[in-house]
Short mmCIF file of C-alpha atoms in Angstrom, two decimals:
data_model
loop_
_atom_site.label_atom_id
_atom_site.label_comp_id
_atom_site.label_asym_id
_atom_site.label_seq_id
_atom_site.Cartn_x
_atom_site.Cartn_y
_atom_site.Cartn_z
CA MET J 41 0.00 0.00 0.00
CA SER J 42 2.75 2.46 0.89
CA SER J 43 4.39 2.03 -2.52
CA TYR J 44 1.11 2.95 -4.19
CA LEU J 45 0.76 6.01 -2.03
CA ARG J 46 4.30 7.11 -2.78
CA GLN J 47 3.60 6.89 -6.49
CA GLY J 48 0.27 8.70 -6.15
CA ARG J 49 1.67 12.24 -5.89
CA THR J 50 0.23 13.75 -9.07
CA TRP J 51 -3.53 13.50 -9.14
CA HIS J 52 -5.61 14.41 -12.19
CA ARG J 53 -6.81 17.92 -11.43
CA PRO J 54 -10.16 17.91 -13.31
CA LEU J 55 -11.10 14.65 -11.60
CA MET J 56 -10.23 16.01 -8.17
CA VAL J 57 -12.15 19.25 -8.77
CA PHE J 58 -15.11 17.13 -9.81
CA VAL J 59 -14.74 14.95 -6.70
CA TRP J 60 -14.80 17.99 -4.41
CA ALA J 61 -17.82 19.41 -6.27
CA MET J 62 -19.68 16.12 -5.91
CA ALA J 63 -18.77 15.94 -2.22
CA ALA J 64 -20.28 19.40 -1.75
CA LEU J 65 -23.37 18.35 -3.71
CA ALA J 66 -23.71 15.27 -1.49
CA VAL J 67 -23.84 17.53 1.57
CA VAL J 68 -26.40 19.83 -0.08
CA SER J 69 -28.49 16.82 -1.13
CA ALA J 70 -28.34 15.34 2.37
CA VAL J 71 -29.69 18.62 3.73
CA GLY J 72 -32.36 18.57 1.03
CA ILE J 73 -33.46 15.07 2.06
CA VAL J 74 -34.15 16.39 5.56
CA ALA J 75 -35.39 19.88 4.75
CA ASP J 76 -37.38 19.31 1.55
CA GLU J 77 -40.60 17.39 2.16
CA ARG J 78 -41.22 16.62 -1.50
CA VAL J 79 -41.38 12.94 -2.49
CA LEU J 80 -40.75 11.62 -5.99
CA THR J 81 -41.35 7.98 -7.04
CA GLY J 82 -41.82 7.03 -3.42
CA VAL J 83 -38.56 8.50 -2.00
CA PRO J 84 -37.33 11.96 -0.93
CA ILE J 85 -36.77 14.04 -4.04
CA TRP J 86 -33.13 14.77 -3.12
CA LEU J 87 -32.20 11.10 -2.62
CA LYS J 88 -31.18 10.53 -6.24
CA PRO J 89 -28.73 13.50 -6.35
CA PHE J 90 -27.30 12.31 -3.03
CA LYS J 91 -26.69 8.76 -4.22
CA PHE J 92 -25.31 9.87 -7.59
CA SER J 93 -22.96 12.44 -6.06
CA VAL J 94 -21.57 9.96 -3.53
CA SER J 95 -21.07 7.42 -6.31
CA PHE J 96 -19.23 9.98 -8.42
CA VAL J 97 -17.00 10.89 -5.46
CA LEU J 98 -15.90 7.26 -5.16
CA TYR J 99 -15.58 6.78 -8.92
CA GLY J 100 -13.64 9.99 -9.51
CA ILE J 101 -11.17 9.62 -6.67
CA THR J 102 -10.47 6.00 -7.61
CA LEU J 103 -9.75 6.92 -11.24
CA ALA J 104 -7.50 9.77 -10.10
CA TRP J 105 -5.57 7.35 -7.89
CA MET J 106 -5.19 4.85 -10.71
CA LEU J 107 -3.87 7.53 -13.06
CA SER J 108 -1.34 8.50 -10.42
CA LEU J 109 0.11 4.98 -10.58
CA LEU J 110 1.15 5.28 -14.22
CA ARG J 111 4.92 5.26 -14.64
CA ARG J 112 4.64 7.38 -17.77
CA ARG J 113 2.26 10.26 -18.31
CA SER J 114 -0.49 9.45 -20.83
CA ARG J 115 -2.27 12.31 -22.55
CA VAL J 116 -4.83 9.85 -23.91
CA ALA J 117 -5.71 8.70 -20.40
CA GLU J 118 -5.82 12.28 -19.14
CA TRP J 119 -8.12 13.39 -21.95
CA ALA J 120 -10.33 10.34 -21.34
CA ALA J 121 -10.54 11.26 -17.65
CA THR J 122 -11.38 14.86 -18.52
CA LEU J 123 -14.14 13.62 -20.85
CA ILE J 124 -15.48 11.47 -18.01
CA VAL J 125 -15.62 14.61 -15.84
CA ALA J 126 -17.47 16.52 -18.56
CA MET J 127 -20.04 13.77 -19.01
CA GLY J 128 -20.44 13.45 -15.25
CA VAL J 129 -21.18 17.17 -15.06
CA VAL J 130 -23.80 16.82 -17.81
CA GLU J 131 -25.47 13.91 -16.05
CA MET J 132 -25.55 15.61 -12.66
CA ALA J 133 -26.77 18.88 -14.16
CA VAL J 134 -29.77 17.02 -15.57
CA VAL J 135 -30.41 15.11 -12.33
CA VAL J 136 -30.23 18.22 -10.13
CA GLY J 137 -32.03 20.43 -12.64
CA GLN J 138 -34.97 18.05 -12.78
CA VAL J 139 -35.12 17.91 -8.98
CA LEU J 140 -35.30 21.69 -8.89
CA ARG J 141 -38.15 21.48 -11.41
CA GLY J 142 -39.89 18.92 -9.20
CA THR J 143 -39.79 16.06 -11.69
CA THR J 144 -37.77 12.94 -12.39
CA SER J 145 -34.75 12.81 -14.67
CA HIS J 146 -34.80 9.11 -15.57
CA TYR J 147 -37.18 7.62 -18.16
CA ASN J 148 -39.08 10.94 -18.29
CA VAL J 149 -40.48 11.73 -21.75
CA THR J 150 -43.63 13.48 -20.57
CA SER J 151 -42.74 16.64 -22.52
CA PRO J 152 -40.32 17.59 -25.31
CA LEU J 153 -37.97 19.21 -22.76
CA ASN J 154 -38.02 16.23 -20.41
CA ALA J 155 -37.46 13.84 -23.31
CA ALA J 156 -34.54 15.91 -24.58
CA LEU J 157 -32.94 15.99 -21.13
CA TRP J 158 -33.37 12.23 -20.75
CA GLN J 159 -31.81 11.63 -24.17
CA LEU J 160 -28.96 14.01 -23.32
CA MET J 161 -28.26 12.12 -20.12
CA GLY J 162 -28.34 8.79 -21.94
CA ALA J 163 -25.87 10.06 -24.55
CA ALA J 164 -23.59 11.38 -21.80
CA ILE J 165 -23.58 8.00 -20.09
CA MET J 166 -22.59 6.23 -23.32
CA VAL J 167 -19.75 8.68 -23.94
CA LEU J 168 -18.63 8.23 -20.32
CA LEU J 169 -18.58 4.45 -20.81
CA ALA J 170 -16.47 4.79 -23.96
CA ALA J 171 -14.03 7.12 -22.16
CA HIS J 172 -13.88 4.70 -19.24
CA LEU J 173 -12.93 1.86 -21.58
CA VAL J 174 -10.23 3.97 -23.25
CA LEU J 175 -8.80 4.93 -19.87
CA GLY J 176 -8.84 1.30 -18.79
CA VAL J 177 -6.90 0.17 -21.85
CA VAL J 178 -4.26 2.85 -21.30
CA VAL J 179 -3.87 2.03 -17.59
CA LEU J 180 -3.52 -1.70 -18.23
CA ARG J 181 -0.99 -1.23 -21.03
CA GLN J 182 1.44 0.29 -18.55
CA SER J 183 3.21 -1.94 -16.06
CA ILE J 184 2.14 -2.15 -12.43
CA ALA J 185 4.82 -3.79 -10.30
CA ASP J 186 2.52 -5.82 -8.09
CA ARG J 187 0.67 -8.49 -10.09
CA ALA J 188 -2.16 -8.79 -7.58
CA GLY J 189 -2.66 -5.02 -7.81
CA ARG J 190 -2.61 -5.19 -11.60
CA TYR J 191 -5.29 -7.88 -11.63
CA ALA J 192 -7.35 -5.96 -9.09
CA ILE J 193 -7.23 -2.78 -11.16
CA GLY J 194 -7.94 -4.66 -14.39
CA PHE J 195 -10.92 -6.50 -12.96
CA GLY J 196 -12.10 -3.32 -11.24
CA LEU J 197 -12.11 -1.33 -14.48
CA GLY J 198 -13.68 -4.17 -16.47
CA LEU J 199 -16.39 -5.01 -13.96
CA THR J 200 -17.26 -1.34 -13.54
CA ALA J 201 -17.91 -1.28 -17.28
CA LEU J 202 -20.03 -4.43 -16.82
CA GLY J 203 -21.90 -2.61 -14.05
CA MET J 204 -22.74 0.15 -16.50
CA LEU J 205 -23.83 -2.35 -19.14
CA VAL J 206 -26.17 -4.34 -16.88
CA ALA J 207 -28.22 -1.15 -16.53
CA ILE J 208 -29.21 -1.37 -20.21
CA PRO J 209 -32.31 -3.53 -19.52
CA MET J 210 -33.75 -0.58 -17.58
CA VAL J 211 -34.34 1.28 -20.85
CA LEU J 212 -35.31 -1.58 -23.16
CA PRO J 213 -38.83 -1.39 -24.66
CA GLY J 214 -40.02 -4.44 -22.73
CA GLN J 215 -39.08 -2.79 -19.45
CA ALA J 216 -41.14 0.34 -20.05
CA PRO J 217 -44.29 0.31 -17.87
CA ALA J 218 -47.70 0.97 -19.38
CA VAL J 219 -47.57 4.58 -18.21
CA GLU J 220 -47.68 7.41 -20.72
CA GLY J 221 -44.49 9.44 -20.74
CA ILE J 222 -42.34 6.84 -18.95
CA ALA J 223 -39.72 5.10 -21.10
CA GLY J 224 -38.09 2.62 -18.76
CA ALA J 225 -37.94 1.36 -15.18
CA HIS J 226 -35.49 -0.09 -12.71
CA SER J 227 -38.04 -2.36 -11.01
CA VAL J 228 -39.18 -5.64 -12.55
CA GLY J 229 -42.61 -7.09 -11.89
CA VAL J 230 -43.72 -4.06 -9.84
CA ALA J 231 -44.00 -0.34 -10.41
CA ASP J 232 -41.13 1.97 -9.54
CA GLY J 233 -41.60 3.85 -6.29
CA GLY J 234 -42.94 0.97 -4.22
CA PRO J 235 -41.59 -0.31 -0.88
CA GLY J 236 -37.80 -0.39 -0.81
CA LEU J 237 -34.76 -1.00 1.38
CA PRO J 238 -33.63 1.93 3.55
CA LEU J 239 -31.37 4.52 1.88
CA VAL J 240 -30.75 2.63 -1.37
CA GLY J 241 -34.47 2.21 -2.10
CA TRP J 242 -34.08 -1.18 -3.80
CA SER J 243 -37.46 -2.81 -4.24
CA THR J 244 -38.58 -5.27 -1.56
CA THR J 245 -41.56 -6.50 -3.57
CA GLY J 246 -40.05 -7.12 -7.01
CA GLY J 247 -36.78 -7.32 -8.89
CA ASP J 248 -34.51 -4.28 -9.00
CA LEU J 249 -31.92 -3.83 -11.74
CA ARG J 250 -30.05 -1.21 -9.72
CA ILE J 251 -28.57 -3.92 -7.48
CA GLY J 252 -26.35 -5.55 -10.11
CA HIS J 253 -25.56 -2.10 -11.48
CA PHE J 254 -24.43 -0.94 -8.02
CA VAL J 255 -22.35 -4.02 -7.28
CA GLY J 256 -20.61 -3.95 -10.66
CA MET J 257 -19.89 -0.22 -10.50
CA HIS J 258 -18.13 -0.51 -7.15
CA ALA J 259 -15.78 -3.29 -8.20
CA LEU J 260 -13.48 -0.36 -8.94
CA GLN J 261 -13.08 0.20 -5.20
CA VAL J 262 -13.69 -3.25 -3.74
CA LEU J 263 -11.07 -5.23 -5.66
CA PRO J 264 -8.10 -2.84 -5.27
CA ILE J 265 -8.90 -2.54 -1.56
CA LEU J 266 -8.92 -6.33 -1.33
CA ALA J 267 -5.51 -6.49 -3.04
CA ILE J 268 -4.12 -3.92 -0.60
CA LEU J 269 -5.51 -5.84 2.38
CA LEU J 270 -4.05 -9.11 1.11
CA SER J 271 -0.61 -7.54 0.86
CA ARG J 272 -0.90 -5.63 4.11
CA PHE J 273 -2.00 -8.54 6.30
CA LEU J 274 -0.84 -11.62 4.37
CA GLY J 275 2.11 -10.24 2.44
CA ASP J 276 4.58 -11.99 4.74
CA ARG J 277 2.80 -15.33 4.32
CA LEU J 278 1.79 -15.36 0.66
CA ASP J 279 4.04 -14.76 -2.32
CA GLY J 280 3.13 -12.40 -5.15
CA ARG J 281 1.97 -15.19 -7.44
CA THR J 282 -0.43 -16.58 -4.82
CA ARG J 283 -1.93 -13.16 -4.11
CA ALA J 284 -2.33 -12.58 -7.84
CA ARG J 285 -4.15 -15.89 -8.23
CA LEU J 286 -6.42 -15.04 -5.32
CA MET J 287 -7.29 -11.79 -7.07
CA LEU J 288 -8.16 -13.75 -10.20
CA VAL J 289 -10.53 -15.87 -8.13
CA ALA J 290 -12.01 -12.80 -6.44
CA GLY J 291 -12.45 -10.93 -9.71
CA ALA J 292 -14.14 -13.85 -11.43
CA ALA J 293 -16.45 -14.42 -8.45
CA TYR J 294 -17.32 -10.72 -8.32
CA GLY J 295 -18.22 -10.73 -12.00
CA VAL J 296 -20.43 -13.79 -11.62
CA LEU J 297 -22.10 -12.18 -8.59
CA THR J 298 -22.91 -9.07 -10.65
CA ILE J 299 -24.51 -11.21 -13.34
CA LEU J 300 -26.32 -13.35 -10.76
CA LEU J 301 -27.88 -10.31 -9.09
CA THR J 302 -28.98 -8.94 -12.46
CA TRP J 303 -30.45 -12.31 -13.42
CA GLN J 304 -32.34 -12.44 -10.13
CA ALA J 305 -33.74 -8.96 -10.72
CA LEU J 306 -34.78 -9.75 -14.30
CA ARG J 307 -36.83 -12.64 -12.90
CA GLY J 308 -38.76 -10.22 -10.68
CA GLN J 309 -37.30 -11.36 -7.35
CA PRO J 310 -36.50 -9.00 -4.48
CA LEU J 311 -32.91 -9.19 -3.25
CA LEU J 312 -33.89 -10.58 0.16
CA ARG J 313 -36.49 -13.04 -1.16
CA PRO J 314 -34.66 -15.30 -3.62
CA ASP J 315 -36.27 -18.50 -4.86
CA ALA J 316 -34.69 -21.94 -4.68
CA LEU J 317 -32.99 -21.59 -8.08
CA THR J 318 -31.35 -18.31 -7.10
CA LEU J 319 -30.25 -19.75 -3.75
CA ALA J 320 -28.77 -22.77 -5.51
CA ALA J 321 -26.86 -20.56 -7.93
CA GLY J 322 -25.61 -18.41 -5.05
CA ALA J 323 -24.53 -21.48 -3.08
CA ALA J 324 -22.71 -22.86 -6.13
CA LEU J 325 -20.87 -19.56 -6.52
CA ILE J 326 -19.80 -19.59 -2.86
CA VAL J 327 -18.64 -23.22 -3.00
CA ALA J 328 -16.72 -22.67 -6.25
CA THR J 329 -15.08 -19.51 -4.91
CA VAL J 330 -14.04 -21.10 -1.61
CA ALA J 331 -12.76 -24.20 -3.40
CA ALA J 332 -10.76 -22.17 -5.90
CA ALA J 333 -9.29 -19.96 -3.16
CA GLY J 334 -8.44 -23.03 -1.10
CA LEU J 335 -6.67 -24.62 -4.06
CA VAL J 336 -4.66 -21.44 -4.63
CA LEU J 337 -3.67 -21.27 -0.97
CA ALA J 338 -2.72 -24.94 -0.90
CA ARG J 339 -0.28 -24.33 -3.77
CA GLY J 340 1.05 -21.10 -2.26
CA ARG J 341 4.67 -20.57 -1.29
CA ARG J 342 6.76 -18.04 0.59
CA PRO J 343 6.48 -14.42 -0.65
CA GLU J 344 8.87 -13.00 -3.23
CA VAL J 345 8.44 -9.26 -2.59
CA ALA J 346 5.52 -7.49 -0.90
CA LEU J 347 5.17 -4.52 -3.24
CA VAL J 348 1.87 -3.18 -1.96
CA ALA J 349 2.64 -3.35 1.76
#
């Protein structure tokens, strides 16, 4: 971990400005949740800006950290990161602007203006995804000394892209409810805005496509943190190859979990009320992951160099 922090001296300025702006927006939105009594689709009207701003804080600061690890400066990666910032600003401007107007930003085609804003946000998300992929390719083309860290970053970038892609069913024609002016939904089998889990609002009565989207998006933080913890606490017991193989197991399991949660949602099942088939698939994933990790550990040997510790 300390070697990563020593490398991380130059942080991408547009990303960090964006992170601070989103942090400020998160505070404003949190105040709005308490102070503004308006409710939209069954939740406080400021909840969506709050969740999106917190997510962008985590996303932006993680990308800035990853760019700081590059041994050689990459203008392509920096421009891709700047484009991500620009698209994030567009998306958040629409989200907050629609809150100020007292209406929803997502799936809203109830008027020409609302439809144009929804289409603008959708286009911004697709450009952001493309820029994310470009940045990922550039980062992975440069060497990262610690193999476990390299795998963690690679899986994190790839699974975050998967997290963006599993949101596509929300806007497919078959997902649109029979409500005039609404062109999509995140709930499956029930209407949006029904009973949901605290804070996140994920449906407790039907499937919710936001769950797989959320899990996939945050692979960018979860997997590098796992690699750092492995090196910090097991670096003197496991060699670099063993830790790298464990990250391969963790990354594969995380990807399958993202797909499993999306599959569960598409079948109209609440997260906390899975059927027997979903439970069996989840149990198989756990058994396979534990078995694979156990096999890796059984073949492990003394560490070569702990480069993340």
